[in-house]
Amino acid sequence: MNSKSIIAFVSIFLIQFVMSCNPCKCDDAITYEVEYDGITITPWNTSGFGATEVIDTVYRNSFGITLSVNFEPRKVSRIPKNFGFSAALACDCIGDEYNFIDPIDNAEIYVTDVSTDEQQDITELFGAYGFSGELISLSELFSIQEEWHDGFQFELIDFDSIPSTAFFTVIVYLESGIRLSEQTQQINFHD
């Protein structure tokens, strides 16, 4: 009787062990370090059914900017597959992990009037859509954003003081104080 119990317990243990090795066919998870190294901005014409990139002229009330923060993830380590009993209970694969070394703190937008070469901070004239679909200021957006967000779309919401011909400059500040900046080509607005 004793040997039958031992065989039964060993069999149950072996079945659980074999099933927990990798029943879901999960790949090893990888840990990456992310360091931002530049930005790309694209001016958009948001009128019509779909936004199109501004080539030359756009209406002020249909102007927006897409900001993409560029980075190159660097592989740091590999997290091995789970060889314990927990994987036998459910098929949960461990996903890759991204550690942001120097997250985005905020962004500013400046306009330069081509005719006078005067530059002014117009960050508060732009808005972005929040998680629930409402239009919020950029300062609100960066206070609620997750550290992993690296793409944003800003809409020009107050366009009365925007010159007819201008360049837009976006500056992104990282938490360390590093500045990343980019400028659009010349944008002409319909009068």
PDB file of C-alpha atoms in Angstrom:
ATOM      1  CA  MET A   1       0.000   0.000   0.000  1.00  0.00           C
ATOM      2  CA  ASN A   2       2.811   2.318   0.833  1.00  0.00           C
ATOM      3  CA  SER A   3       4.572   1.916  -2.526  1.00  0.00           C
ATOM      4  CA  LYS A   4       1.315   2.557  -4.413  1.00  0.00           C
ATOM      5  CA  SER A   5       0.861   5.876  -2.579  1.00  0.00           C
ATOM      6  CA  ILE A   6       4.424   6.910  -3.326  1.00  0.00           C
ATOM      7  CA  ILE A   7       4.021   6.021  -7.012  1.00  0.00           C
ATOM      8  CA  ALA A   8       0.750   7.979  -7.168  1.00  0.00           C
ATOM      9  CA  PHE A   9       2.297  11.094  -5.558  1.00  0.00           C
ATOM     10  CA  VAL A  10       5.409  10.891  -7.753  1.00  0.00           C
ATOM     11  CA  SER A  11       3.219  10.485 -10.856  1.00  0.00           C
ATOM     12  CA  ILE A  12       1.113  13.530  -9.941  1.00  0.00           C
ATOM     13  CA  PHE A  13       4.281  15.531  -9.262  1.00  0.00           C
ATOM     14  CA  LEU A  14       5.841  14.516 -12.587  1.00  0.00           C
ATOM     15  CA  ILE A  15       2.678  15.347 -14.533  1.00  0.00           C
ATOM     16  CA  GLN A  16       2.525  18.813 -12.944  1.00  0.00           C
ATOM     17  CA  PHE A  17       6.233  19.360 -13.539  1.00  0.00           C
ATOM     18  CA  VAL A  18       6.049  18.371 -17.202  1.00  0.00           C
ATOM     19  CA  MET A  19       2.946  20.502 -17.770  1.00  0.00           C
ATOM     20  CA  SER A  20       4.525  23.498 -16.045  1.00  0.00           C
ATOM     21  CA  CYS A  21       7.658  23.432 -18.201  1.00  0.00           C
ATOM     22  CA  ASN A  22       6.072  25.426 -21.015  1.00  0.00           C
ATOM     23  CA  PRO A  23       2.516  24.336 -21.811  1.00  0.00           C
ATOM     24  CA  CYS A  24       1.692  27.590 -23.584  1.00  0.00           C
ATOM     25  CA  LYS A  25       4.781  27.625 -25.795  1.00  0.00           C
ATOM     26  CA  CYS A  26       5.861  30.987 -24.335  1.00  0.00           C
ATOM     27  CA  ASP A  27       9.079  32.588 -25.503  1.00  0.00           C
ATOM     28  CA  ASP A  28      11.542  33.935 -22.974  1.00  0.00           C
ATOM     29  CA  ALA A  29      10.715  37.493 -21.907  1.00  0.00           C
ATOM     30  CA  ILE A  30      13.320  40.152 -22.599  1.00  0.00           C
ATOM     31  CA  THR A  31      14.077  43.253 -20.517  1.00  0.00           C
ATOM     32  CA  TYR A  32      14.913  46.385 -22.504  1.00  0.00           C
ATOM     33  CA  GLU A  33      16.249  49.781 -21.470  1.00  0.00           C
ATOM     34  CA  VAL A  34      14.749  52.632 -23.473  1.00  0.00           C
ATOM     35  CA  GLU A  35      16.638  55.866 -23.974  1.00  0.00           C
ATOM     36  CA  TYR A  36      15.081  58.666 -26.044  1.00  0.00           C
ATOM     37  CA  ASP A  37      17.436  60.136 -28.648  1.00  0.00           C
ATOM     38  CA  GLY A  38      15.403  62.539 -30.808  1.00  0.00           C
ATOM     39  CA  ILE A  39      11.965  63.609 -31.975  1.00  0.00           C
ATOM     40  CA  THR A  40      10.094  63.712 -35.261  1.00  0.00           C
ATOM     41  CA  ILE A  41       7.217  66.133 -35.849  1.00  0.00           C
ATOM     42  CA  THR A  42       4.699  66.055 -38.664  1.00  0.00           C
ATOM     43  CA  PRO A  43       2.256  68.910 -39.413  1.00  0.00           C
ATOM     44  CA  TRP A  44      -1.263  67.712 -40.270  1.00  0.00           C
ATOM     45  CA  ASN A  45      -4.296  69.067 -42.047  1.00  0.00           C
ATOM     46  CA  THR A  46      -7.161  67.633 -39.999  1.00  0.00           C
ATOM     47  CA  SER A  47     -10.000  68.809 -42.247  1.00  0.00           C
ATOM     48  CA  GLY A  48     -11.958  66.306 -44.275  1.00  0.00           C
ATOM     49  CA  PHE A  49     -12.491  62.642 -43.518  1.00  0.00           C
ATOM     50  CA  GLY A  50      -8.867  61.817 -42.802  1.00  0.00           C
ATOM     51  CA  ALA A  51      -5.851  63.821 -41.712  1.00  0.00           C
ATOM     52  CA  THR A  52      -3.214  64.476 -44.375  1.00  0.00           C
ATOM     53  CA  GLU A  53       0.307  65.789 -44.013  1.00  0.00           C
ATOM     54  CA  VAL A  54       0.589  69.527 -44.669  1.00  0.00           C
ATOM     55  CA  ILE A  55       2.586  70.099 -47.829  1.00  0.00           C
ATOM     56  CA  ASP A  56       2.108  73.847 -48.278  1.00  0.00           C
ATOM     57  CA  THR A  57      -1.093  75.570 -47.158  1.00  0.00           C
ATOM     58  CA  VAL A  58      -3.662  74.754 -44.488  1.00  0.00           C
ATOM     59  CA  TYR A  59      -6.509  76.455 -42.617  1.00  0.00           C
ATOM     60  CA  ARG A  60      -5.632  77.470 -39.055  1.00  0.00           C
ATOM     61  CA  ASN A  61      -8.650  75.655 -37.604  1.00  0.00           C
ATOM     62  CA  SER A  62      -7.511  72.408 -39.277  1.00  0.00           C
ATOM     63  CA  PHE A  63      -3.908  72.378 -38.116  1.00  0.00           C
ATOM     64  CA  GLY A  64      -2.330  69.773 -35.880  1.00  0.00           C
ATOM     65  CA  ILE A  65       1.102  68.368 -35.072  1.00  0.00           C
ATOM     66  CA  THR A  66       2.073  64.763 -34.445  1.00  0.00           C
ATOM     67  CA  LEU A  67       5.063  64.272 -32.185  1.00  0.00           C
ATOM     68  CA  SER A  68       6.997  61.005 -32.152  1.00  0.00           C
ATOM     69  CA  VAL A  69       9.816  60.555 -29.654  1.00  0.00           C
ATOM     70  CA  ASN A  70      12.536  58.377 -31.172  1.00  0.00           C
ATOM     71  CA  PHE A  71      14.359  55.683 -29.229  1.00  0.00           C
ATOM     72  CA  GLU A  72      16.345  52.518 -29.665  1.00  0.00           C
ATOM     73  CA  PRO A  73      15.591  49.810 -27.084  1.00  0.00           C
ATOM     74  CA  ARG A  74      18.692  48.093 -25.734  1.00  0.00           C
ATOM     75  CA  LYS A  75      18.352  44.465 -24.607  1.00  0.00           C
ATOM     76  CA  VAL A  76      19.509  44.103 -20.998  1.00  0.00           C
ATOM     77  CA  SER A  77      18.526  40.602 -19.930  1.00  0.00           C
ATOM     78  CA  ARG A  78      16.391  37.599 -20.680  1.00  0.00           C
ATOM     79  CA  ILE A  79      13.832  36.323 -18.176  1.00  0.00           C
ATOM     80  CA  PRO A  80      13.735  32.500 -18.345  1.00  0.00           C
ATOM     81  CA  LYS A  81      10.576  30.479 -18.741  1.00  0.00           C
ATOM     82  CA  ASN A  82       8.719  29.559 -15.601  1.00  0.00           C
ATOM     83  CA  PHE A  83       9.635  26.026 -14.523  1.00  0.00           C
ATOM     84  CA  GLY A  84       7.522  26.117 -11.361  1.00  0.00           C
ATOM     85  CA  PHE A  85       4.046  24.870 -10.712  1.00  0.00           C
ATOM     86  CA  SER A  86       2.311  28.168 -11.317  1.00  0.00           C
ATOM     87  CA  ALA A  87       2.385  27.773 -15.104  1.00  0.00           C
ATOM     88  CA  ALA A  88       0.509  24.475 -14.783  1.00  0.00           C
ATOM     89  CA  LEU A  89      -2.477  26.356 -13.410  1.00  0.00           C
ATOM     90  CA  ALA A  90      -2.830  28.926 -16.194  1.00  0.00           C
ATOM     91  CA  CYS A  91      -1.275  29.925 -19.495  1.00  0.00           C
ATOM     92  CA  ASP A  92       0.145  33.345 -18.628  1.00  0.00           C
ATOM     93  CA  CYS A  93       3.181  34.228 -20.681  1.00  0.00           C
ATOM     94  CA  ILE A  94       5.482  36.850 -19.237  1.00  0.00           C
ATOM     95  CA  GLY A  95       5.776  39.751 -21.680  1.00  0.00           C
ATOM     96  CA  ASP A  96       8.815  41.811 -22.476  1.00  0.00           C
ATOM     97  CA  GLU A  97       9.651  44.532 -19.962  1.00  0.00           C
ATOM     98  CA  TYR A  98      10.665  48.071 -20.938  1.00  0.00           C
ATOM     99  CA  ASN A  99      12.526  50.294 -18.451  1.00  0.00           C
ATOM    100  CA  PHE A 100      12.517  53.969 -19.355  1.00  0.00           C
ATOM    101  CA  ILE A 101      15.803  55.420 -18.159  1.00  0.00           C
ATOM    102  CA  ASP A 102      14.854  59.087 -18.665  1.00  0.00           C
ATOM    103  CA  PRO A 103      11.066  59.474 -19.193  1.00  0.00           C
ATOM    104  CA  ILE A 104       9.371  62.382 -20.964  1.00  0.00           C
ATOM    105  CA  ASP A 105       8.517  65.223 -18.599  1.00  0.00           C
ATOM    106  CA  ASN A 106       6.755  67.745 -20.843  1.00  0.00           C
ATOM    107  CA  ALA A 107       6.747  69.487 -24.222  1.00  0.00           C
ATOM    108  CA  GLU A 108       6.588  73.064 -25.456  1.00  0.00           C
ATOM    109  CA  ILE A 109       5.524  74.423 -28.850  1.00  0.00           C
ATOM    110  CA  TYR A 110       6.856  77.666 -30.320  1.00  0.00           C
ATOM    111  CA  VAL A 111       5.851  79.555 -33.463  1.00  0.00           C
ATOM    112  CA  THR A 112       8.240  81.737 -35.452  1.00  0.00           C
ATOM    113  CA  ASP A 113       6.669  84.393 -37.675  1.00  0.00           C
ATOM    114  CA  VAL A 114       8.539  84.248 -41.001  1.00  0.00           C
ATOM    115  CA  SER A 115       7.983  87.960 -41.793  1.00  0.00           C
ATOM    116  CA  THR A 116       9.267  89.316 -38.431  1.00  0.00           C
ATOM    117  CA  ASP A 117      11.411  86.377 -37.225  1.00  0.00           C
ATOM    118  CA  GLU A 118       9.642  86.789 -33.856  1.00  0.00           C
ATOM    119  CA  GLN A 119       9.222  83.610 -31.791  1.00  0.00           C
ATOM    120  CA  GLN A 120       6.586  83.022 -29.121  1.00  0.00           C
ATOM    121  CA  ASP A 121       5.566  80.157 -26.839  1.00  0.00           C
ATOM    122  CA  ILE A 122       2.151  78.889 -27.990  1.00  0.00           C
ATOM    123  CA  THR A 123       2.012  75.664 -25.982  1.00  0.00           C
ATOM    124  CA  GLU A 124      -1.290  76.669 -24.366  1.00  0.00           C
ATOM    125  CA  LEU A 125      -2.877  77.208 -27.809  1.00  0.00           C
ATOM    126  CA  PHE A 126      -2.674  73.457 -28.474  1.00  0.00           C
ATOM    127  CA  GLY A 127      -4.712  70.660 -26.957  1.00  0.00           C
ATOM    128  CA  ALA A 128      -4.632  66.883 -27.025  1.00  0.00           C
ATOM    129  CA  TYR A 129      -7.298  64.259 -26.566  1.00  0.00           C
ATOM    130  CA  GLY A 130      -7.207  62.535 -23.185  1.00  0.00           C
ATOM    131  CA  PHE A 131      -7.980  58.904 -22.413  1.00  0.00           C
ATOM    132  CA  SER A 132     -11.716  59.519 -22.243  1.00  0.00           C
ATOM    133  CA  GLY A 133     -11.829  61.520 -25.494  1.00  0.00           C
ATOM    134  CA  GLU A 134     -11.980  65.041 -24.044  1.00  0.00           C
ATOM    135  CA  LEU A 135      -9.674  67.812 -25.289  1.00  0.00           C
ATOM    136  CA  ILE A 136      -7.129  68.757 -22.600  1.00  0.00           C
ATOM    137  CA  SER A 137      -4.136  71.092 -22.390  1.00  0.00           C
ATOM    138  CA  LEU A 138      -0.637  69.774 -22.999  1.00  0.00           C
ATOM    139  CA  SER A 139       0.330  70.393 -19.368  1.00  0.00           C
ATOM    140  CA  GLU A 140      -2.609  68.189 -18.274  1.00  0.00           C
ATOM    141  CA  LEU A 141      -1.667  65.537 -20.815  1.00  0.00           C
ATOM    142  CA  PHE A 142       1.900  65.252 -19.531  1.00  0.00           C
ATOM    143  CA  SER A 143       0.765  65.185 -15.902  1.00  0.00           C
ATOM    144  CA  ILE A 144      -1.465  62.120 -16.503  1.00  0.00           C
ATOM    145  CA  GLN A 145       0.526  60.298 -19.193  1.00  0.00           C
ATOM    146  CA  GLU A 146       2.182  56.957 -18.657  1.00  0.00           C
ATOM    147  CA  GLU A 147       5.964  56.851 -18.934  1.00  0.00           C
ATOM    148  CA  TRP A 148       5.815  54.607 -21.995  1.00  0.00           C
ATOM    149  CA  HIS A 149       3.924  57.010 -24.250  1.00  0.00           C
ATOM    150  CA  ASP A 150       6.160  58.209 -27.057  1.00  0.00           C
ATOM    151  CA  GLY A 151       3.648  59.456 -29.634  1.00  0.00           C
ATOM    152  CA  PHE A 152       1.280  62.412 -29.309  1.00  0.00           C
ATOM    153  CA  GLN A 153      -1.087  64.374 -31.520  1.00  0.00           C
ATOM    154  CA  PHE A 154      -1.679  68.037 -30.733  1.00  0.00           C
ATOM    155  CA  GLU A 155      -4.536  70.096 -32.192  1.00  0.00           C
ATOM    156  CA  LEU A 156      -4.353  73.882 -32.616  1.00  0.00           C
ATOM    157  CA  ILE A 157      -7.406  75.035 -30.642  1.00  0.00           C
ATOM    158  CA  ASP A 158      -6.802  78.810 -30.385  1.00  0.00           C
ATOM    159  CA  PHE A 159      -5.536  80.071 -33.724  1.00  0.00           C
ATOM    160  CA  ASP A 160      -6.240  83.837 -33.621  1.00  0.00           C
ATOM    161  CA  SER A 161      -2.625  84.857 -32.901  1.00  0.00           C
ATOM    162  CA  ILE A 162      -0.977  82.456 -35.377  1.00  0.00           C
ATOM    163  CA  PRO A 163       0.879  84.314 -38.184  1.00  0.00           C
ATOM    164  CA  SER A 164       0.059  83.656 -41.853  1.00  0.00           C
ATOM    165  CA  THR A 165       3.453  82.095 -42.565  1.00  0.00           C
ATOM    166  CA  ALA A 166       5.349  80.373 -39.783  1.00  0.00           C
ATOM    167  CA  PHE A 167       7.663  77.647 -38.542  1.00  0.00           C
ATOM    168  CA  PHE A 168       6.674  75.537 -35.538  1.00  0.00           C
ATOM    169  CA  THR A 169       9.281  74.230 -33.122  1.00  0.00           C
ATOM    170  CA  VAL A 170       8.536  71.473 -30.609  1.00  0.00           C
ATOM    171  CA  ILE A 171      10.834  70.959 -27.625  1.00  0.00           C
ATOM    172  CA  VAL A 172      10.511  67.826 -25.503  1.00  0.00           C
ATOM    173  CA  TYR A 173      12.034  67.844 -22.022  1.00  0.00           C
ATOM    174  CA  LEU A 174      13.094  64.606 -20.386  1.00  0.00           C
ATOM    175  CA  GLU A 175      13.041  64.255 -16.589  1.00  0.00           C
ATOM    176  CA  SER A 176      16.823  64.725 -16.486  1.00  0.00           C
ATOM    177  CA  GLY A 177      16.469  68.139 -18.180  1.00  0.00           C
ATOM    178  CA  ILE A 178      17.714  66.981 -21.586  1.00  0.00           C
ATOM    179  CA  ARG A 179      15.994  68.837 -24.456  1.00  0.00           C
ATOM    180  CA  LEU A 180      15.064  67.252 -27.772  1.00  0.00           C
ATOM    181  CA  SER A 181      13.789  69.643 -30.467  1.00  0.00           C
ATOM    182  CA  GLU A 182      12.620  69.668 -34.057  1.00  0.00           C
ATOM    183  CA  GLN A 183      11.168  72.295 -36.412  1.00  0.00           C
ATOM    184  CA  THR A 184       8.541  71.991 -39.156  1.00  0.00           C
ATOM    185  CA  GLN A 185       9.012  73.216 -42.673  1.00  0.00           C
ATOM    186  CA  GLN A 186       7.422  76.570 -43.448  1.00  0.00           C
ATOM    187  CA  ILE A 187       3.644  76.415 -42.925  1.00  0.00           C
ATOM    188  CA  ASN A 188       1.390  78.799 -44.885  1.00  0.00           C
ATOM    189  CA  PHE A 189      -2.102  79.467 -43.566  1.00  0.00           C
ATOM    190  CA  HIS A 190      -5.124  80.538 -45.629  1.00  0.00           C
ATOM    191  CA  ASP A 191      -6.320  84.019 -44.657  1.00  0.00           C
TER     192      ASP A 191
END
